């Protein structure tokens, strides 16, 4: 991450126009200062990147709204975006004005607090997702479907709305907080780096999430004699 940030930094107008030692040190300090906060964005991105696992969960649950209409499994991710958009609208147009009116002074959540709330909600998201999987897996075992990856258990897939909504709100809080921190810490001439760091944390988080899949599957093979625990029911 540091090498990538330095490469962006060396190509920025801030470095080209003002390449004296003082400006260089100022820029390096700004990059180093945000690394701890940037790393929390990687943790957040790991949870956001669990879409493939939630899709496998959804496909093994009852997705019927009526007897003849079934929601496609991948369409459940729309609740992630809906929850994030609705939260931002609620925060800007309801929560902030109402709290400001009650307190009699401008109200807002600090950037770091937004990031912290996002991480807390992402932890809650994983707990809820694990609880749903525990219940779903138990139903599959009772119905004798634990070894059939194509089977659909008798459990409404609408339960997946809850974790999708939680991670949508968490992502909205955390990403906005990160962008605010990055833009406030960097000089205006380094704004391109500020906008890139968020995308970099998403990329690193996706790689970590993909890497974590292998050890989890190997652990399931060793401890539960499952050939493909995640892909199986």
Short mmCIF file of C-alpha atoms in Angstrom, two decimals:
data_model
loop_
_atom_site.label_atom_id
_atom_site.label_comp_id
_atom_site.label_asym_id
_atom_site.label_seq_id
_atom_site.Cartn_x
_atom_site.Cartn_y
_atom_site.Cartn_z
CA UNK A 1 0.00 0.00 0.00
CA UNK A 2 2.82 2.36 0.94
CA UNK A 3 4.69 1.76 -2.33
CA UNK A 4 1.51 2.37 -4.31
CA UNK A 5 0.79 5.58 -2.43
CA UNK A 6 4.36 6.79 -2.99
CA UNK A 7 4.12 6.12 -6.72
CA UNK A 8 0.93 8.19 -6.91
CA UNK A 9 2.55 10.83 -4.77
CA UNK A 10 5.62 11.16 -6.99
CA UNK A 11 3.42 11.71 -10.05
CA UNK A 12 1.13 14.27 -8.44
CA UNK A 13 1.25 18.01 -9.24
CA UNK A 14 2.11 18.60 -5.57
CA UNK A 15 5.43 16.82 -6.05
CA UNK A 16 6.15 18.07 -9.57
CA UNK A 17 5.52 21.73 -8.82
CA UNK A 18 6.93 21.81 -5.29
CA UNK A 19 9.65 19.17 -5.14
CA UNK A 20 11.63 20.72 -2.34
CA UNK A 21 12.42 18.61 0.70
CA UNK A 22 9.89 20.34 2.95
CA UNK A 23 6.98 19.62 0.59
CA UNK A 24 8.14 16.04 0.10
CA UNK A 25 8.31 15.42 3.84
CA UNK A 26 4.87 17.00 4.34
CA UNK A 27 3.38 14.69 1.74
CA UNK A 28 5.05 11.60 3.17
CA UNK A 29 3.81 12.47 6.65
CA UNK A 30 0.26 12.80 5.33
CA UNK A 31 0.46 9.35 3.70
CA UNK A 32 1.98 7.68 6.76
CA UNK A 33 -0.57 9.32 9.05
CA UNK A 34 -3.57 7.75 7.33
CA UNK A 35 -2.16 4.20 7.04
CA UNK A 36 -3.72 3.00 10.36
CA UNK A 37 -7.11 4.41 9.37
CA UNK A 38 -6.70 3.02 5.86
CA UNK A 39 -6.07 -0.46 7.28
CA UNK A 40 -9.45 -0.40 9.04
CA UNK A 41 -11.00 0.11 5.60
CA UNK A 42 -9.37 -3.15 4.51
CA UNK A 43 -11.10 -4.97 7.38
CA UNK A 44 -14.36 -3.41 6.31
CA UNK A 45 -13.79 -4.46 2.70
CA UNK A 46 -13.25 -8.08 3.76
CA UNK A 47 -16.80 -8.25 5.13
CA UNK A 48 -18.25 -6.43 2.11
CA UNK A 49 -16.58 -9.03 -0.14
CA UNK A 50 -18.61 -11.92 1.31
CA UNK A 51 -21.18 -11.66 -1.48
CA UNK A 52 -20.39 -15.08 -2.95
CA UNK A 53 -21.06 -16.81 0.38
CA UNK A 54 -24.36 -14.97 0.92
CA UNK A 55 -25.33 -15.92 -2.64
CA UNK A 56 -24.70 -19.60 -1.90
CA UNK A 57 -26.80 -19.23 1.25
CA UNK A 58 -29.63 -17.53 -0.63
CA UNK A 59 -29.70 -20.10 -3.42
CA UNK A 60 -30.26 -22.88 -0.86
CA UNK A 61 -33.24 -21.12 0.76
CA UNK A 62 -36.86 -20.65 -0.29
CA UNK A 63 -36.94 -17.54 -2.51
CA UNK A 64 -40.63 -17.70 -3.46
CA UNK A 65 -42.82 -14.63 -2.88
CA UNK A 66 -45.85 -16.37 -4.33
CA UNK A 67 -46.32 -19.91 -5.58
CA UNK A 68 -45.36 -18.81 -9.09
CA UNK A 69 -42.85 -16.01 -8.48
CA UNK A 70 -39.30 -16.60 -7.24
CA UNK A 71 -36.71 -13.89 -6.62
CA UNK A 72 -33.37 -14.61 -8.33
CA UNK A 73 -30.67 -15.29 -5.73
CA UNK A 74 -28.28 -12.60 -7.00
CA UNK A 75 -31.04 -9.96 -6.82
CA UNK A 76 -30.96 -9.97 -3.01
CA UNK A 77 -27.80 -7.84 -3.14
CA UNK A 78 -30.03 -4.90 -4.14
CA UNK A 79 -30.93 -4.58 -0.46
CA UNK A 80 -27.29 -3.65 0.20
CA UNK A 81 -27.59 -0.59 -2.06
CA UNK A 82 -31.10 0.32 -0.95
CA UNK A 83 -30.10 0.29 2.73
CA UNK A 84 -27.01 2.41 2.07
CA UNK A 85 -28.90 5.01 0.04
CA UNK A 86 -31.78 5.21 2.52
CA UNK A 87 -29.37 5.62 5.44
CA UNK A 88 -27.51 8.50 3.77
CA UNK A 89 -30.82 10.23 2.99
CA UNK A 90 -32.04 9.67 6.55
CA UNK A 91 -28.79 10.97 8.05
CA UNK A 92 -28.62 14.12 5.90
CA UNK A 93 -32.31 15.06 5.80
CA UNK A 94 -33.74 13.73 9.06
CA UNK A 95 -31.14 12.87 11.70
CA UNK A 96 -28.83 15.89 11.34
CA UNK A 97 -31.57 18.58 11.12
CA UNK A 98 -33.59 17.01 13.94
CA UNK A 99 -30.59 16.60 16.26
CA UNK A 100 -29.44 20.15 15.50
CA UNK A 101 -32.89 21.50 16.35
CA UNK A 102 -33.03 19.56 19.62
CA UNK A 103 -29.52 20.48 20.78
CA UNK A 104 -29.69 24.04 19.50
CA UNK A 105 -26.31 23.74 17.78
CA UNK A 106 -24.97 22.11 14.60
CA UNK A 107 -24.90 18.33 14.94
CA UNK A 108 -22.77 15.92 12.99
CA UNK A 109 -20.89 12.68 13.46
CA UNK A 110 -17.12 12.96 13.20
CA UNK A 111 -15.36 11.14 10.37
CA UNK A 112 -13.63 8.68 12.69
CA UNK A 113 -16.89 7.97 14.53
CA UNK A 114 -18.56 7.16 11.21
CA UNK A 115 -15.75 4.73 10.43
CA UNK A 116 -16.07 3.14 13.86
CA UNK A 117 -19.83 2.71 13.53
CA UNK A 118 -19.32 1.15 10.11
CA UNK A 119 -16.85 -1.39 11.51
CA UNK A 120 -19.17 -2.17 14.44
CA UNK A 121 -22.07 -2.79 12.07
CA UNK A 122 -19.87 -4.99 9.88
CA UNK A 123 -19.12 -7.17 12.94
CA UNK A 124 -22.86 -7.34 13.65
CA UNK A 125 -23.38 -8.29 10.00
CA UNK A 126 -21.06 -11.29 10.35
CA UNK A 127 -22.75 -12.38 13.59
CA UNK A 128 -26.22 -12.21 12.03
CA UNK A 129 -24.99 -14.02 8.91
CA UNK A 130 -23.47 -16.76 11.07
CA UNK A 131 -26.71 -17.12 13.06
CA UNK A 132 -28.75 -17.44 9.87
CA UNK A 133 -26.33 -20.05 8.55
CA UNK A 134 -26.51 -21.97 11.84
CA UNK A 135 -30.31 -22.10 11.61
CA UNK A 136 -30.29 -22.91 7.88
CA UNK A 137 -27.72 -25.67 8.33
CA UNK A 138 -29.75 -27.18 11.18
CA UNK A 139 -32.89 -27.26 9.02
CA UNK A 140 -30.94 -28.86 6.15
CA UNK A 141 -29.67 -31.62 8.46
CA UNK A 142 -33.17 -32.29 9.87
CA UNK A 143 -34.58 -32.54 6.34
CA UNK A 144 -31.76 -34.87 5.25
CA UNK A 145 -30.40 -32.38 2.72
CA UNK A 146 -26.97 -31.76 4.22
CA UNK A 147 -25.17 -33.62 1.41
CA UNK A 148 -27.19 -32.18 -1.46
CA UNK A 149 -25.77 -28.84 -2.70
CA UNK A 150 -28.72 -28.36 -5.07
CA UNK A 151 -31.37 -28.75 -2.38
CA UNK A 152 -33.58 -25.91 -1.12
CA UNK A 153 -34.36 -25.93 2.60
CA UNK A 154 -37.68 -24.86 4.05
CA UNK A 155 -36.50 -21.44 5.26
CA UNK A 156 -37.52 -18.06 3.75
CA UNK A 157 -34.65 -16.37 1.91
CA UNK A 158 -36.02 -12.98 3.01
CA UNK A 159 -33.96 -13.46 6.19
CA UNK A 160 -30.96 -12.50 4.05
CA UNK A 161 -32.41 -8.99 3.80
CA UNK A 162 -31.25 -8.26 7.36
CA UNK A 163 -27.49 -8.87 6.89
CA UNK A 164 -27.55 -7.18 3.48
CA UNK A 165 -29.14 -4.11 5.04
CA UNK A 166 -26.66 -4.06 7.92
CA UNK A 167 -23.60 -4.22 5.66
CA UNK A 168 -25.15 -1.62 3.35
CA UNK A 169 -25.46 0.88 6.20
CA UNK A 170 -22.01 -0.09 7.48
CA UNK A 171 -20.43 0.53 4.08
CA UNK A 172 -22.21 3.88 3.71
CA UNK A 173 -20.94 5.02 7.10
CA UNK A 174 -17.40 3.73 6.73
CA UNK A 175 -16.75 4.84 3.15
CA UNK A 176 -18.03 8.37 3.77
CA UNK A 177 -15.93 8.61 6.93
CA UNK A 178 -12.82 7.37 5.13
CA UNK A 179 -13.21 9.83 2.26
CA UNK A 180 -13.66 12.70 4.71
CA UNK A 181 -10.51 11.71 6.62
CA UNK A 182 -8.38 11.28 3.51
CA UNK A 183 -9.43 14.60 1.97
CA UNK A 184 -8.91 16.44 5.25
CA UNK A 185 -5.41 15.01 5.83
CA UNK A 186 -3.98 15.52 2.34
CA UNK A 187 -3.19 18.82 0.58
CA UNK A 188 -5.57 19.75 -2.23
CA UNK A 189 -2.91 18.91 -4.80
CA UNK A 190 -2.89 15.32 -3.47
CA UNK A 191 -6.65 14.82 -3.76
CA UNK A 192 -6.12 12.14 -6.42
CA UNK A 193 -4.34 9.99 -3.81
CA UNK A 194 -7.18 10.56 -1.34
CA UNK A 195 -9.72 9.30 -3.86
CA UNK A 196 -7.55 6.30 -4.77
CA UNK A 197 -6.91 5.04 -1.24
CA UNK A 198 -10.54 4.00 -0.79
CA UNK A 199 -10.43 1.93 -3.99
CA UNK A 200 -7.11 0.44 -2.88
CA UNK A 201 -8.62 -0.72 0.42
CA UNK A 202 -11.48 -2.39 -1.50
CA UNK A 203 -8.99 -4.23 -3.71
CA UNK A 204 -6.84 -5.43 -0.81
CA UNK A 205 -9.93 -6.46 1.16
CA UNK A 206 -11.20 -8.53 -1.78
CA UNK A 207 -7.84 -10.30 -2.02
CA UNK A 208 -7.84 -11.07 1.71
CA UNK A 209 -11.42 -12.38 1.54
CA UNK A 210 -10.54 -14.63 -1.41
CA UNK A 211 -7.44 -15.90 0.39
CA UNK A 212 -9.45 -16.68 3.55
CA UNK A 213 -11.80 -19.00 1.64
CA UNK A 214 -9.12 -21.67 1.13
CA UNK A 215 -8.04 -22.13 4.79
CA UNK A 216 -11.69 -22.18 5.92
CA UNK A 217 -12.53 -24.93 3.45
CA UNK A 218 -9.42 -26.92 4.41
CA UNK A 219 -10.35 -26.62 8.09
CA UNK A 220 -13.82 -27.96 7.31
CA UNK A 221 -12.33 -30.92 5.44
CA UNK A 222 -10.06 -31.71 8.40
CA UNK A 223 -12.52 -31.19 11.25
CA UNK A 224 -15.88 -32.12 9.69
CA UNK A 225 -14.80 -34.50 6.89
CA UNK A 226 -16.56 -32.21 4.40
CA UNK A 227 -15.21 -32.20 0.85
CA UNK A 228 -16.58 -28.73 0.15
CA UNK A 229 -18.26 -27.23 3.20
CA UNK A 230 -19.14 -23.87 1.65
CA UNK A 231 -20.28 -25.29 -1.66
CA UNK A 232 -22.16 -28.14 0.04
CA UNK A 233 -25.43 -27.61 1.89
#
